[in-house]
XYZ file of C-alpha atoms in Angstrom:
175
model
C 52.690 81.276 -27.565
C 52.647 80.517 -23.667
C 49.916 80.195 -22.348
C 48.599 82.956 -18.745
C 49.929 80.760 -16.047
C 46.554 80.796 -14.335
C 44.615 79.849 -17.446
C 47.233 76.823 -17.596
C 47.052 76.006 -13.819
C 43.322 76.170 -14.139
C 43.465 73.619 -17.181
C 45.159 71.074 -15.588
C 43.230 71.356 -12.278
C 40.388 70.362 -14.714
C 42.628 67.712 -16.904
C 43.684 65.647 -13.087
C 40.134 66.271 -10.907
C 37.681 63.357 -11.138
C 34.023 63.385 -9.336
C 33.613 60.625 -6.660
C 31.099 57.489 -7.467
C 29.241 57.139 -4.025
C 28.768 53.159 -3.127
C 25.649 51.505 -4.434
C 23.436 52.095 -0.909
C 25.498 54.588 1.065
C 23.623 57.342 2.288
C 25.029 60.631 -0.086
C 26.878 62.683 2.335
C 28.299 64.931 -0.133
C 27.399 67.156 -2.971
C 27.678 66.762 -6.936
C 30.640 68.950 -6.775
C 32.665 67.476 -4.250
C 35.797 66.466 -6.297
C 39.471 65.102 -5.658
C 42.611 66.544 -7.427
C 45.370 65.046 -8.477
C 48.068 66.939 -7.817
C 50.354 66.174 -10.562
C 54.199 67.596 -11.633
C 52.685 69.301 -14.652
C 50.077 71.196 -12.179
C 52.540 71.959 -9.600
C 54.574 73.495 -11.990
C 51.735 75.757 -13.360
C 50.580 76.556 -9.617
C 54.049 77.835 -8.920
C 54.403 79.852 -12.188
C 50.434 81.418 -11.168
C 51.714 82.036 -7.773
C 55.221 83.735 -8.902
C 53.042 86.052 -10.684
C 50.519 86.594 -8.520
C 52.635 87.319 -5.718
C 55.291 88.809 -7.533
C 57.594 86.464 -6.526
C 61.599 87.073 -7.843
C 63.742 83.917 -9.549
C 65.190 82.625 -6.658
C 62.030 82.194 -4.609
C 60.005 80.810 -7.257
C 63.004 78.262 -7.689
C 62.821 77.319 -4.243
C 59.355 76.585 -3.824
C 59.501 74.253 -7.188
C 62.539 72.497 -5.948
C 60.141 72.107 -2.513
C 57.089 70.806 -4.779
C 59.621 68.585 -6.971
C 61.064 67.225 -3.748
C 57.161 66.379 -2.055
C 55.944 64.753 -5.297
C 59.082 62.599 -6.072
C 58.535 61.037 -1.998
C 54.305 60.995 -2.325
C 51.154 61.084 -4.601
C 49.347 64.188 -3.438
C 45.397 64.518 -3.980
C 43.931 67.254 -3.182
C 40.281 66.796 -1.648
C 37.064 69.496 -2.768
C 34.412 68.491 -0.645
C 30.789 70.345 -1.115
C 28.001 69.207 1.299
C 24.715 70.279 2.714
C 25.417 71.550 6.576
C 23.111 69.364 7.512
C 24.260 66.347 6.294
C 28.106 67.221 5.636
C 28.272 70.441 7.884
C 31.076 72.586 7.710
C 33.357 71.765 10.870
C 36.899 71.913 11.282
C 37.193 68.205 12.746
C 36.599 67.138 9.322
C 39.793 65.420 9.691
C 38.604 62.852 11.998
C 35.365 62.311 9.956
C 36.970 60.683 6.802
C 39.180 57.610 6.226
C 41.622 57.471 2.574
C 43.093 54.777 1.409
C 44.899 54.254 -1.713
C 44.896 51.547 -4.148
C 47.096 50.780 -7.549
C 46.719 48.002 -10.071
C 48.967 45.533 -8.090
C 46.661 45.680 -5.342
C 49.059 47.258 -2.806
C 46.550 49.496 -0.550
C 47.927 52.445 1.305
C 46.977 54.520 3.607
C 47.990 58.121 3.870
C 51.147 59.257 5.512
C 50.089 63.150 6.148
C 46.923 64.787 5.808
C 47.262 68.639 5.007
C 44.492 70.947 5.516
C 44.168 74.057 3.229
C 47.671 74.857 1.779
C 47.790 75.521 -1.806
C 44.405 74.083 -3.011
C 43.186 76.569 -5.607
C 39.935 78.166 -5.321
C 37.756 77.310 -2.284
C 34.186 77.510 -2.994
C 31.094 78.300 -0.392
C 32.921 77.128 2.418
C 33.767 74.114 0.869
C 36.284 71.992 3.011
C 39.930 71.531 1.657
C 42.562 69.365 2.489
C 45.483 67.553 0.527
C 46.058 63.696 1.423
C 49.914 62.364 0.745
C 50.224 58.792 -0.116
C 53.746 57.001 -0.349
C 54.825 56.860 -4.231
C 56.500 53.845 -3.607
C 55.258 50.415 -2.675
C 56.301 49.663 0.526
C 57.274 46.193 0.036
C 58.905 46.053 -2.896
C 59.923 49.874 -3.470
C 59.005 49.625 -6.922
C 57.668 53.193 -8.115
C 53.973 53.053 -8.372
C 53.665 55.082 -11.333
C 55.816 52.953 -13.347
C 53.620 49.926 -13.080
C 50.034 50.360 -12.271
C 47.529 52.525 -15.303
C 44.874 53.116 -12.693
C 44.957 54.508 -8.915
C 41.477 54.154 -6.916
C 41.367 56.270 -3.951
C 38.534 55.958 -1.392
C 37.215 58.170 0.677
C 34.801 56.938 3.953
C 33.079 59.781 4.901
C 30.551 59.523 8.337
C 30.289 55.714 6.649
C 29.518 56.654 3.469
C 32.173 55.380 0.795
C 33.292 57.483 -2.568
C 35.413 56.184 -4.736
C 37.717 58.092 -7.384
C 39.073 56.519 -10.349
C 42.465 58.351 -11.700
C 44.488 57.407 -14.970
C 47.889 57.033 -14.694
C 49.204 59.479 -17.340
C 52.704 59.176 -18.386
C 53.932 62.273 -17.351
């Protein structure tokens, strides 16, 4: 029996989010439910099925959008960024942007920085204001163009936020 496509999409947000461990003496800019989302194949596809029904969409629209998504995640590693903050220390502002530095990191200690930064988009469920943005790394290692999913069983992103550093710990799932 299938399961309701946003049951699934909301399962799998769950299954690929991790909380961020704030750096032993950083000052805690953000709140306990700031989280990061990784947005895998198995979740895009369950975003797009929630959205065709949601919005009704017909066959050939829903097609396009998960050849779009299929295209996107086969060029990047997409993480999707939840962050929850006091205003006073986090506030709320739109050059958020320019507040945080990512960088990427997989077991054979290639480091990359992002090559877009997306704010909004298709992020799921905003909550009290909370700022939302999707950061695309390079799937590849720029070096040796060896896939990074084939080879590395963890990916470590960082996050420097107003000089604060979180850092997210993601299993590489075979997916």
């Amino acid at each position: 029996q299938r399961v309701d496509p946003f049951i699934e999409e909301f399962l799998l947000r769950d299954r690929y989010s991790v909380r961020g461990q704030l750096a032993q003496g950083d000052a805690a800019v953000l709140g306990e439910h700031s989280k990061v989302t990784w947005y895998t194949w198995p979740l895009a596809q369950a975003w797009v099925d929630n959205q065709a029904l949601q919005q009704q969409w017909n066959r050939d629209t829903r097609e396009q959008i998960l050849l779009r998504e299929q295209r996107s995640l086969d060029q990047h590693l997409v993480f999707q960024v939840y962050l929850e903050g006091s205003p006073e220390l986090l506030g709320l502002k739109p050059e958020i942007q320019q507040r945080i530095e990512a960088q990427l990191k997989a077991d054979d200690d290639v480091v990359l920085d992002p090559v877009e930064y997306q704010e909004g988009g298709h992020l799921g469920l905003a909550q009290r204001g909370v700022p939302t943005f999707a950061l695309h790394f390079p799937r590849r290692n720029p070096k040796t163009g060896a896939d990074l999913m084939a080879q590395s069983h963890w990916l470590h992103l960082v996050l420097l936020i107003d000089g604060s550093r979180y850092f997210f710990h993601f299993p590489v799932q075979r997916l």
